[in-house]
Amino acid sequence: MTEKAVLTSAPLLDEIQRLKEDRNAVILAHYYQDPEIQDLADYLGDSLQLAQVATKTDAEVIVFCGVHFMAETAKILNPEKKVLLPDLSAGCSLAESCPADKFESFIQRHPGHAVVSYINTTAAVKALSDIICTSSNMERVLASIPEDQPVIFAPDSNMGHYLKKRTGRRMEIWPGTCTVHVAFSAQLLQMLRTKYPDALLLAHPECDETILSQADHVGSTTAIIKAAVEGRAQQYLIATEAGVIHQMEQLAPGKEFIPVPTIDDCPCSLCPYMRVHTPEKVLQVLRDLSPEITLEEELRLKALRPLERMMALG
Ligand code: 13P
Ligand code: SF4
């Protein structure tokens, strides 16, 4: 176990439950949340699943325990719902690595390209894109673009190069990265492979080539959890944010999940942006109905088009 499960006090949980019913609210959480947030959420998922749940829920209020672009995506898809982010400082290094004005110039320098943006982007970048993808549908999204049309892919360069290698597509790739996924050490991974020769390596596509080239399975957080739970091996080396291990341990208690160490030899790679939410902040946001995600309608409509194209692919 990599993180101690801290139990949320019963009175706090009761109060969250009471306010949730009062507000007709639902709590969505990403797998990179602290275990105590994962345990109190109504729905857990990867980026695509959380966007899908947000469009299907009857709740009037969505409390989003994830990062800003995820809550913003929920708002783009559901303008009539109140979307709350318990801590507004929950950004994303990858989304920040692609400012819309610079991306617009990049697009202008590559005319005739289809613009595919990863969901880890701001609404302004989505608005400049033809279609959005996530780590769970990226190949399907690429396949939806005519084979002879070149593609701009942003903002994750590791994911872009991974896709380029797998599909052979002509691609111009934006040079962004995620600080969490580029921190894994290929050298320390080698040592782990010697120590656990039968373990399978599961990696998120935001990891760099030195990790991805060795992986037994590359996929979204949901796909990684599924591969660990359903796989025949007893031990798994995990190259993504350590939050996924909480679900693995619950769903496959007899197996061993070993986080790949970072370059400074830390065995628990945590996303500092995801980890800002706490049960106390969830309670507060339900009480205050703030901080709320808001968007200019013109921008929302422009960002909606490429998202809807992705959602239509299923
Ligand atoms: P998933 O969509 O695979 O959950 O990834 C989200 C993310 O932010 C990865 O760093
Ligand atoms: Fe963004 Fe990386 Fe955190 Fe995912 S893990 S939310 S890409 S900073």
Short mmCIF file of N, CA and C in Angstrom, two decimals, residues 74-249:
data_model
loop_
_atom_site.label_atom_id
_atom_site.label_comp_id
_atom_site.label_asym_id
_atom_site.label_seq_id
_atom_site.Cartn_x
_atom_site.Cartn_y
_atom_site.Cartn_z
N ALA A 74 -17.06 19.52 -18.05
CA ALA A 74 -18.42 19.20 -17.58
C ALA A 74 -19.34 20.40 -17.80
N LYS A 75 -18.81 21.60 -17.57
CA LYS A 75 -19.63 22.82 -17.74
C LYS A 75 -19.93 23.07 -19.22
N ILE A 76 -18.92 22.85 -20.09
CA ILE A 76 -19.13 23.05 -21.53
C ILE A 76 -20.27 22.15 -22.01
N LEU A 77 -20.28 20.92 -21.49
CA LEU A 77 -21.29 19.95 -21.92
C LEU A 77 -22.64 20.16 -21.24
N ASN A 78 -22.65 20.83 -20.09
CA ASN A 78 -23.88 20.98 -19.29
C ASN A 78 -24.05 22.41 -18.79
N PRO A 79 -24.34 23.34 -19.69
CA PRO A 79 -24.40 24.74 -19.26
C PRO A 79 -25.48 25.02 -18.22
N GLU A 80 -26.51 24.17 -18.21
CA GLU A 80 -27.62 24.41 -17.27
C GLU A 80 -27.32 23.93 -15.86
N LYS A 81 -26.23 23.17 -15.70
CA LYS A 81 -25.89 22.65 -14.37
C LYS A 81 -24.86 23.54 -13.69
N LYS A 82 -24.91 23.52 -12.37
CA LYS A 82 -23.89 24.24 -11.60
C LYS A 82 -22.73 23.28 -11.42
N VAL A 83 -21.54 23.67 -11.88
CA VAL A 83 -20.37 22.80 -11.73
C VAL A 83 -19.42 23.45 -10.74
N LEU A 84 -19.13 22.74 -9.67
CA LEU A 84 -18.31 23.28 -8.58
C LEU A 84 -16.98 22.55 -8.49
N LEU A 85 -15.91 23.31 -8.24
CA LEU A 85 -14.58 22.73 -8.05
C LEU A 85 -14.18 23.07 -6.61
N PRO A 86 -14.05 22.07 -5.73
CA PRO A 86 -13.82 22.38 -4.31
C PRO A 86 -12.61 23.29 -4.06
N ASP A 87 -11.56 23.16 -4.88
CA ASP A 87 -10.40 24.06 -4.75
C ASP A 87 -10.03 24.55 -6.15
N LEU A 88 -10.23 25.84 -6.38
CA LEU A 88 -10.02 26.40 -7.72
C LEU A 88 -8.57 26.35 -8.18
N SER A 89 -7.63 26.08 -7.26
CA SER A 89 -6.22 26.03 -7.66
C SER A 89 -5.85 24.71 -8.33
N ALA A 90 -6.84 23.83 -8.53
CA ALA A 90 -6.56 22.52 -9.14
C ALA A 90 -6.33 22.67 -10.65
N GLY A 91 -5.13 23.08 -11.02
CA GLY A 91 -4.80 23.27 -12.45
C GLY A 91 -4.29 21.98 -13.07
N CYS A 92 -3.41 22.10 -14.08
CA CYS A 92 -2.82 20.92 -14.72
C CYS A 92 -1.60 21.41 -15.49
N SER A 93 -0.43 20.86 -15.20
CA SER A 93 0.80 21.33 -15.85
C SER A 93 0.72 21.15 -17.36
N LEU A 94 0.05 20.09 -17.79
CA LEU A 94 -0.05 19.81 -19.22
C LEU A 94 -0.94 20.84 -19.93
N ALA A 95 -2.11 21.12 -19.35
CA ALA A 95 -3.01 22.13 -19.93
C ALA A 95 -2.30 23.48 -19.97
N GLU A 96 -1.52 23.78 -18.91
CA GLU A 96 -0.82 25.07 -18.85
C GLU A 96 0.31 25.16 -19.88
N SER A 97 0.79 24.02 -20.35
CA SER A 97 1.91 24.04 -21.31
C SER A 97 1.46 24.40 -22.73
N CYS A 98 0.17 24.67 -22.90
CA CYS A 98 -0.33 25.00 -24.24
C CYS A 98 -1.22 26.24 -24.20
N PRO A 99 -0.61 27.44 -24.18
CA PRO A 99 -1.41 28.67 -24.17
C PRO A 99 -2.13 28.86 -25.52
N ALA A 100 -3.38 29.29 -25.47
CA ALA A 100 -4.21 29.36 -26.69
C ALA A 100 -3.60 30.26 -27.77
N ASP A 101 -3.02 31.41 -27.39
CA ASP A 101 -2.51 32.32 -28.43
C ASP A 101 -1.35 31.68 -29.19
N LYS A 102 -0.46 31.00 -28.46
CA LYS A 102 0.68 30.34 -29.12
C LYS A 102 0.19 29.15 -29.95
N PHE A 103 -0.81 28.47 -29.45
CA PHE A 103 -1.35 27.32 -30.19
C PHE A 103 -2.00 27.78 -31.49
N GLU A 104 -2.66 28.93 -31.44
CA GLU A 104 -3.30 29.46 -32.65
C GLU A 104 -2.23 29.75 -33.72
N SER A 105 -1.09 30.32 -33.32
CA SER A 105 -0.01 30.59 -34.30
C SER A 105 0.53 29.27 -34.84
N PHE A 106 0.66 28.28 -33.99
CA PHE A 106 1.15 26.95 -34.40
C PHE A 106 0.22 26.37 -35.47
N ILE A 107 -1.10 26.50 -35.25
CA ILE A 107 -2.08 25.98 -36.22
C ILE A 107 -1.93 26.74 -37.55
N GLN A 108 -1.73 28.07 -37.44
CA GLN A 108 -1.61 28.87 -38.68
C GLN A 108 -0.36 28.47 -39.47
N ARG A 109 0.67 28.01 -38.77
CA ARG A 109 1.91 27.61 -39.46
C ARG A 109 1.77 26.25 -40.14
N HIS A 110 0.67 25.53 -39.85
CA HIS A 110 0.48 24.19 -40.43
C HIS A 110 -0.89 24.07 -41.08
N PRO A 111 -1.09 24.81 -42.18
CA PRO A 111 -2.42 24.78 -42.82
C PRO A 111 -2.76 23.38 -43.35
N GLY A 112 -4.04 23.09 -43.40
CA GLY A 112 -4.48 21.81 -43.97
C GLY A 112 -4.46 20.65 -42.98
N HIS A 113 -4.02 20.92 -41.74
CA HIS A 113 -3.97 19.85 -40.75
C HIS A 113 -5.28 19.77 -39.97
N ALA A 114 -5.68 18.55 -39.61
CA ALA A 114 -6.79 18.40 -38.67
C ALA A 114 -6.21 18.62 -37.27
N VAL A 115 -6.95 19.35 -36.42
CA VAL A 115 -6.41 19.67 -35.10
C VAL A 115 -7.05 18.77 -34.04
N VAL A 116 -6.24 17.86 -33.50
CA VAL A 116 -6.72 16.93 -32.46
C VAL A 116 -6.11 17.36 -31.14
N SER A 117 -6.95 17.73 -30.18
CA SER A 117 -6.43 18.12 -28.87
C SER A 117 -6.89 17.13 -27.81
N TYR A 118 -5.96 16.82 -26.94
CA TYR A 118 -6.22 15.98 -25.77
C TYR A 118 -7.14 16.78 -24.85
N ILE A 119 -7.94 16.08 -24.09
CA ILE A 119 -8.92 16.77 -23.22
C ILE A 119 -8.23 17.63 -22.15
N ASN A 120 -6.95 17.33 -21.87
CA ASN A 120 -6.19 18.12 -20.87
C ASN A 120 -5.76 19.46 -21.48
N THR A 121 -6.75 20.29 -21.80
CA THR A 121 -6.52 21.60 -22.40
C THR A 121 -7.58 22.57 -21.88
N THR A 122 -7.29 23.86 -22.02
CA THR A 122 -8.28 24.86 -21.62
C THR A 122 -9.41 24.92 -22.65
N ALA A 123 -10.50 25.56 -22.27
CA ALA A 123 -11.62 25.74 -23.22
C ALA A 123 -11.16 26.52 -24.44
N ALA A 124 -10.23 27.47 -24.26
CA ALA A 124 -9.76 28.29 -25.38
C ALA A 124 -9.01 27.43 -26.40
N VAL A 125 -8.25 26.44 -25.93
CA VAL A 125 -7.54 25.54 -26.85
C VAL A 125 -8.54 24.58 -27.50
N LYS A 126 -9.50 24.11 -26.73
CA LYS A 126 -10.53 23.24 -27.33
C LYS A 126 -11.25 23.98 -28.46
N ALA A 127 -11.51 25.25 -28.22
CA ALA A 127 -12.23 26.05 -29.22
C ALA A 127 -11.47 26.15 -30.54
N LEU A 128 -10.15 25.96 -30.50
CA LEU A 128 -9.33 26.03 -31.73
C LEU A 128 -9.19 24.67 -32.40
N SER A 129 -9.80 23.64 -31.80
CA SER A 129 -9.56 22.26 -32.24
C SER A 129 -10.72 21.73 -33.08
N ASP A 130 -10.40 20.71 -33.90
CA ASP A 130 -11.45 20.05 -34.68
C ASP A 130 -12.11 18.94 -33.87
N ILE A 131 -11.32 18.26 -33.08
CA ILE A 131 -11.87 17.16 -32.28
C ILE A 131 -10.99 16.97 -31.04
N ILE A 132 -11.62 16.50 -29.97
CA ILE A 132 -10.92 16.25 -28.70
C ILE A 132 -10.75 14.74 -28.55
N CYS A 133 -9.70 14.35 -27.83
CA CYS A 133 -9.57 12.92 -27.50
C CYS A 133 -9.17 12.79 -26.04
N THR A 134 -9.30 11.60 -25.52
CA THR A 134 -8.79 11.30 -24.17
C THR A 134 -7.84 10.11 -24.32
N SER A 135 -7.25 9.70 -23.21
CA SER A 135 -6.32 8.56 -23.26
C SER A 135 -7.07 7.27 -23.57
N SER A 136 -8.40 7.25 -23.41
CA SER A 136 -9.11 6.01 -23.67
C SER A 136 -9.68 5.92 -25.09
N ASN A 137 -9.72 7.03 -25.82
CA ASN A 137 -10.27 6.94 -27.19
C ASN A 137 -9.34 7.54 -28.24
N MET A 138 -8.09 7.82 -27.88
CA MET A 138 -7.19 8.57 -28.78
C MET A 138 -7.01 7.90 -30.14
N GLU A 139 -6.93 6.57 -30.17
CA GLU A 139 -6.72 5.90 -31.48
C GLU A 139 -7.99 5.93 -32.32
N ARG A 140 -9.14 5.80 -31.64
CA ARG A 140 -10.42 5.86 -32.34
C ARG A 140 -10.63 7.26 -32.94
N VAL A 141 -10.27 8.27 -32.18
CA VAL A 141 -10.42 9.65 -32.65
C VAL A 141 -9.52 9.88 -33.87
N LEU A 142 -8.28 9.42 -33.80
CA LEU A 142 -7.37 9.58 -34.95
C LEU A 142 -7.91 8.86 -36.18
N ALA A 143 -8.46 7.67 -35.96
CA ALA A 143 -8.98 6.89 -37.08
C ALA A 143 -10.17 7.57 -37.73
N SER A 144 -10.82 8.50 -37.02
CA SER A 144 -11.98 9.18 -37.58
C SER A 144 -11.57 10.29 -38.57
N ILE A 145 -10.28 10.57 -38.65
CA ILE A 145 -9.78 11.61 -39.56
C ILE A 145 -9.27 10.96 -40.84
N PRO A 146 -9.64 11.50 -42.01
CA PRO A 146 -9.19 10.87 -43.27
C PRO A 146 -7.69 10.56 -43.24
N GLU A 147 -7.37 9.38 -43.71
CA GLU A 147 -6.01 8.86 -43.59
C GLU A 147 -4.95 9.76 -44.24
N ASP A 148 -5.34 10.45 -45.31
CA ASP A 148 -4.34 11.25 -46.02
C ASP A 148 -4.23 12.67 -45.46
N GLN A 149 -5.02 13.00 -44.43
CA GLN A 149 -4.94 14.35 -43.88
C GLN A 149 -3.92 14.39 -42.73
N PRO A 150 -2.94 15.31 -42.79
CA PRO A 150 -2.01 15.40 -41.66
C PRO A 150 -2.70 15.97 -40.42
N VAL A 151 -2.12 15.68 -39.26
CA VAL A 151 -2.77 16.00 -37.99
C VAL A 151 -1.85 16.85 -37.11
N ILE A 152 -2.45 17.84 -36.46
CA ILE A 152 -1.75 18.53 -35.36
C ILE A 152 -2.23 17.87 -34.09
N PHE A 153 -1.30 17.46 -33.22
CA PHE A 153 -1.71 16.86 -31.95
C PHE A 153 -1.16 17.69 -30.80
N ALA A 154 -2.03 18.03 -29.85
CA ALA A 154 -1.60 18.83 -28.69
C ALA A 154 -2.38 18.38 -27.45
N PRO A 155 -1.87 18.66 -26.24
CA PRO A 155 -0.57 19.26 -25.98
C PRO A 155 0.49 18.23 -25.54
N ASP A 156 0.14 16.95 -25.39
CA ASP A 156 1.11 16.04 -24.79
C ASP A 156 2.02 15.41 -25.86
N SER A 157 3.31 15.73 -25.80
CA SER A 157 4.22 15.25 -26.85
C SER A 157 4.49 13.75 -26.71
N ASN A 158 4.50 13.23 -25.48
CA ASN A 158 4.74 11.78 -25.34
C ASN A 158 3.59 10.98 -25.95
N MET A 159 2.38 11.42 -25.65
CA MET A 159 1.21 10.76 -26.21
C MET A 159 1.21 10.90 -27.74
N GLY A 160 1.57 12.10 -28.22
CA GLY A 160 1.61 12.34 -29.66
C GLY A 160 2.61 11.41 -30.35
N HIS A 161 3.82 11.30 -29.79
CA HIS A 161 4.82 10.44 -30.43
C HIS A 161 4.44 8.96 -30.33
N TYR A 162 3.80 8.61 -29.23
CA TYR A 162 3.32 7.22 -29.08
C TYR A 162 2.29 6.91 -30.18
N LEU A 163 1.36 7.86 -30.40
CA LEU A 163 0.32 7.67 -31.42
C LEU A 163 0.91 7.65 -32.82
N LYS A 164 1.88 8.52 -33.06
CA LYS A 164 2.51 8.61 -34.38
C LYS A 164 3.18 7.27 -34.70
N LYS A 165 3.84 6.70 -33.71
CA LYS A 165 4.53 5.43 -33.90
C LYS A 165 3.53 4.29 -34.16
N ARG A 166 2.44 4.31 -33.41
CA ARG A 166 1.46 3.22 -33.55
C ARG A 166 0.65 3.30 -34.84
N THR A 167 0.36 4.53 -35.29
CA THR A 167 -0.55 4.65 -36.42
C THR A 167 0.16 5.00 -37.73
N GLY A 168 1.40 5.48 -37.65
CA GLY A 168 2.12 5.88 -38.86
C GLY A 168 1.56 7.16 -39.48
N ARG A 169 0.75 7.91 -38.72
CA ARG A 169 0.14 9.13 -39.27
C ARG A 169 1.17 10.25 -39.38
N ARG A 170 0.92 11.17 -40.33
CA ARG A 170 1.75 12.39 -40.42
C ARG A 170 1.26 13.33 -39.33
N MET A 171 2.12 13.68 -38.39
CA MET A 171 1.67 14.49 -37.25
C MET A 171 2.65 15.58 -36.88
N GLU A 172 2.11 16.76 -36.58
CA GLU A 172 2.89 17.85 -35.98
C GLU A 172 2.50 17.85 -34.50
N ILE A 173 3.49 17.74 -33.64
CA ILE A 173 3.17 17.51 -32.22
C ILE A 173 3.61 18.70 -31.36
N TRP A 174 2.67 19.20 -30.58
CA TRP A 174 2.95 20.31 -29.65
C TRP A 174 3.87 19.79 -28.54
N PRO A 175 4.87 20.61 -28.12
CA PRO A 175 5.86 20.08 -27.17
C PRO A 175 5.47 20.20 -25.68
N GLY A 176 4.29 19.76 -25.29
CA GLY A 176 3.89 19.84 -23.88
C GLY A 176 4.11 18.52 -23.16
N THR A 177 4.22 18.60 -21.83
CA THR A 177 4.34 17.36 -21.04
C THR A 177 3.63 17.53 -19.70
N CYS A 178 3.41 16.41 -19.05
CA CYS A 178 2.84 16.40 -17.69
C CYS A 178 4.00 16.20 -16.72
N THR A 179 4.11 17.09 -15.73
CA THR A 179 5.25 17.01 -14.78
C THR A 179 5.25 15.69 -14.01
N VAL A 180 4.08 15.12 -13.80
CA VAL A 180 4.00 13.88 -13.01
C VAL A 180 4.51 12.69 -13.84
N HIS A 181 4.06 12.60 -15.09
CA HIS A 181 4.39 11.42 -15.89
C HIS A 181 5.79 11.44 -16.50
N VAL A 182 6.42 12.63 -16.58
CA VAL A 182 7.80 12.64 -17.10
C VAL A 182 8.81 12.42 -15.97
N ALA A 183 8.30 12.29 -14.75
CA ALA A 183 9.23 12.17 -13.61
C ALA A 183 9.64 10.72 -13.32
N PHE A 184 9.04 9.75 -14.01
CA PHE A 184 9.40 8.35 -13.73
C PHE A 184 10.82 8.06 -14.23
N SER A 185 11.54 7.26 -13.47
CA SER A 185 12.93 6.97 -13.81
C SER A 185 13.06 5.61 -14.50
N ALA A 186 13.56 5.63 -15.76
CA ALA A 186 13.74 4.38 -16.50
C ALA A 186 14.83 3.53 -15.83
N GLN A 187 15.81 4.22 -15.23
CA GLN A 187 16.91 3.50 -14.57
C GLN A 187 16.42 2.76 -13.32
N LEU A 188 15.64 3.45 -12.49
CA LEU A 188 15.11 2.80 -11.28
C LEU A 188 14.08 1.73 -11.65
N LEU A 189 13.39 1.94 -12.79
CA LEU A 189 12.45 0.92 -13.27
C LEU A 189 13.21 -0.37 -13.61
N GLN A 190 14.39 -0.23 -14.22
CA GLN A 190 15.20 -1.41 -14.54
C GLN A 190 15.51 -2.21 -13.28
N MET A 191 15.84 -1.50 -12.21
CA MET A 191 16.15 -2.18 -10.94
C MET A 191 14.93 -2.93 -10.41
N LEU A 192 13.76 -2.29 -10.56
CA LEU A 192 12.51 -2.94 -10.11
C LEU A 192 12.23 -4.20 -10.94
N ARG A 193 12.53 -4.12 -12.24
CA ARG A 193 12.26 -5.28 -13.12
C ARG A 193 13.15 -6.45 -12.73
N THR A 194 14.34 -6.16 -12.25
CA THR A 194 15.23 -7.24 -11.80
C THR A 194 14.68 -7.83 -10.51
N LYS A 195 14.20 -6.95 -9.65
CA LYS A 195 13.67 -7.42 -8.36
C LYS A 195 12.35 -8.19 -8.53
N TYR A 196 11.52 -7.76 -9.48
CA TYR A 196 10.21 -8.42 -9.72
C TYR A 196 10.15 -8.89 -11.17
N PRO A 197 10.87 -9.94 -11.52
CA PRO A 197 10.97 -10.33 -12.94
C PRO A 197 9.64 -10.73 -13.57
N ASP A 198 8.67 -11.16 -12.77
CA ASP A 198 7.38 -11.60 -13.35
C ASP A 198 6.33 -10.49 -13.39
N ALA A 199 6.68 -9.34 -12.84
CA ALA A 199 5.68 -8.26 -12.77
C ALA A 199 5.43 -7.66 -14.16
N LEU A 200 4.18 -7.24 -14.40
CA LEU A 200 3.85 -6.56 -15.65
C LEU A 200 3.92 -5.05 -15.43
N LEU A 201 4.39 -4.34 -16.46
CA LEU A 201 4.50 -2.88 -16.37
C LEU A 201 3.29 -2.24 -17.06
N LEU A 202 2.53 -1.45 -16.29
CA LEU A 202 1.34 -0.77 -16.83
C LEU A 202 1.63 0.74 -16.84
N ALA A 203 1.46 1.38 -17.99
CA ALA A 203 1.87 2.79 -18.10
C ALA A 203 0.80 3.65 -18.77
N HIS A 204 0.75 4.90 -18.33
CA HIS A 204 -0.14 5.88 -18.96
C HIS A 204 0.58 6.48 -20.17
N PRO A 205 -0.14 6.79 -21.26
CA PRO A 205 0.54 7.32 -22.47
C PRO A 205 1.21 8.68 -22.29
N GLU A 206 1.03 9.33 -21.15
CA GLU A 206 1.76 10.59 -20.91
C GLU A 206 3.20 10.33 -20.46
N CYS A 207 3.55 9.07 -20.19
CA CYS A 207 4.94 8.75 -19.80
C CYS A 207 5.83 8.88 -21.03
N ASP A 208 7.15 9.05 -20.78
CA ASP A 208 8.00 9.20 -21.96
C ASP A 208 8.40 7.84 -22.54
N GLU A 209 9.02 7.95 -23.72
CA GLU A 209 9.36 6.78 -24.53
C GLU A 209 10.17 5.72 -23.76
N THR A 210 11.05 6.17 -22.86
CA THR A 210 11.89 5.21 -22.13
C THR A 210 11.04 4.29 -21.26
N ILE A 211 9.88 4.76 -20.83
CA ILE A 211 8.97 3.94 -20.02
C ILE A 211 8.00 3.20 -20.96
N LEU A 212 7.40 3.94 -21.91
CA LEU A 212 6.37 3.34 -22.77
C LEU A 212 6.92 2.17 -23.60
N SER A 213 8.19 2.29 -24.01
CA SER A 213 8.76 1.23 -24.87
C SER A 213 8.89 -0.10 -24.11
N GLN A 214 8.88 -0.04 -22.78
CA GLN A 214 9.01 -1.28 -21.99
C GLN A 214 7.66 -1.80 -21.49
N ALA A 215 6.61 -1.01 -21.67
CA ALA A 215 5.33 -1.33 -21.01
C ALA A 215 4.64 -2.55 -21.61
N ASP A 216 4.01 -3.34 -20.74
CA ASP A 216 3.20 -4.47 -21.21
C ASP A 216 1.82 -3.99 -21.61
N HIS A 217 1.39 -2.87 -21.02
CA HIS A 217 0.07 -2.33 -21.35
C HIS A 217 0.14 -0.81 -21.20
N VAL A 218 -0.35 -0.10 -22.24
CA VAL A 218 -0.41 1.37 -22.20
C VAL A 218 -1.88 1.75 -22.31
N GLY A 219 -2.36 2.59 -21.41
CA GLY A 219 -3.77 2.97 -21.52
C GLY A 219 -4.17 4.03 -20.51
N SER A 220 -5.46 4.34 -20.52
CA SER A 220 -6.02 5.34 -19.60
C SER A 220 -5.98 4.78 -18.18
N THR A 221 -6.31 5.63 -17.22
CA THR A 221 -6.32 5.17 -15.82
C THR A 221 -7.29 3.99 -15.64
N THR A 222 -8.46 4.08 -16.28
CA THR A 222 -9.42 2.98 -16.16
C THR A 222 -8.85 1.71 -16.77
N ALA A 223 -8.21 1.84 -17.94
CA ALA A 223 -7.65 0.67 -18.62
C ALA A 223 -6.51 0.06 -17.78
N ILE A 224 -5.74 0.91 -17.13
CA ILE A 224 -4.64 0.42 -16.29
C ILE A 224 -5.19 -0.35 -15.08
N ILE A 225 -6.23 0.20 -14.48
CA ILE A 225 -6.84 -0.48 -13.32
C ILE A 225 -7.41 -1.84 -13.77
N LYS A 226 -8.08 -1.84 -14.92
CA LYS A 226 -8.68 -3.07 -15.43
C LYS A 226 -7.59 -4.12 -15.72
N ALA A 227 -6.50 -3.67 -16.35
CA ALA A 227 -5.41 -4.60 -16.69
C ALA A 227 -4.81 -5.20 -15.42
N ALA A 228 -4.72 -4.41 -14.37
CA ALA A 228 -4.13 -4.90 -13.11
C ALA A 228 -5.08 -5.88 -12.42
N VAL A 229 -6.36 -5.57 -12.46
CA VAL A 229 -7.34 -6.40 -11.75
C VAL A 229 -7.58 -7.71 -12.50
N GLU A 230 -7.63 -7.62 -13.82
CA GLU A 230 -7.99 -8.82 -14.60
C GLU A 230 -6.78 -9.63 -15.07
N GLY A 231 -5.58 -9.05 -14.98
CA GLY A 231 -4.39 -9.74 -15.48
C GLY A 231 -4.04 -10.97 -14.66
N ARG A 232 -3.30 -11.89 -15.29
CA ARG A 232 -2.96 -13.15 -14.59
C ARG A 232 -1.75 -13.00 -13.67
N ALA A 233 -0.96 -11.93 -13.84
CA ALA A 233 0.24 -11.76 -13.00
C ALA A 233 -0.17 -11.41 -11.56
N GLN A 234 0.73 -11.65 -10.65
CA GLN A 234 0.47 -11.34 -9.25
C GLN A 234 1.03 -9.97 -8.86
N GLN A 235 2.01 -9.49 -9.67
CA GLN A 235 2.65 -8.22 -9.33
C GLN A 235 2.62 -7.28 -10.54
N TYR A 236 2.40 -5.99 -10.27
CA TYR A 236 2.28 -4.99 -11.34
C TYR A 236 3.11 -3.76 -10.98
N LEU A 237 3.86 -3.28 -11.95
CA LEU A 237 4.61 -2.04 -11.78
C LEU A 237 3.77 -0.93 -12.39
N ILE A 238 3.50 0.11 -11.63
CA ILE A 238 2.51 1.11 -12.05
C ILE A 238 3.19 2.43 -12.42
N ALA A 239 3.12 2.79 -13.70
CA ALA A 239 3.71 4.05 -14.15
C ALA A 239 2.61 5.05 -14.48
N THR A 240 1.92 5.48 -13.45
CA THR A 240 0.99 6.61 -13.53
C THR A 240 0.82 7.11 -12.10
N GLU A 241 0.01 8.15 -11.92
CA GLU A 241 -0.20 8.71 -10.59
C GLU A 241 -0.68 7.60 -9.65
N ALA A 242 -0.12 7.59 -8.42
CA ALA A 242 -0.34 6.46 -7.51
C ALA A 242 -1.78 6.32 -7.00
N GLY A 243 -2.63 7.30 -7.27
CA GLY A 243 -4.02 7.21 -6.82
C GLY A 243 -4.76 5.98 -7.35
N VAL A 244 -4.35 5.49 -8.52
CA VAL A 244 -5.04 4.33 -9.11
C VAL A 244 -4.88 3.08 -8.24
N ILE A 245 -3.82 3.07 -7.42
CA ILE A 245 -3.53 1.87 -6.62
C ILE A 245 -4.62 1.64 -5.57
N HIS A 246 -5.26 2.70 -5.13
CA HIS A 246 -6.34 2.55 -4.14
C HIS A 246 -7.45 1.64 -4.69
N GLN A 247 -7.84 1.88 -5.95
CA GLN A 247 -8.88 1.02 -6.56
C GLN A 247 -8.35 -0.39 -6.80
N MET A 248 -7.11 -0.51 -7.26
CA MET A 248 -6.53 -1.84 -7.53
C MET A 248 -6.55 -2.67 -6.25
N GLU A 249 -6.17 -2.05 -5.14
CA GLU A 249 -6.10 -2.81 -3.88
C GLU A 249 -7.48 -3.25 -3.41
#
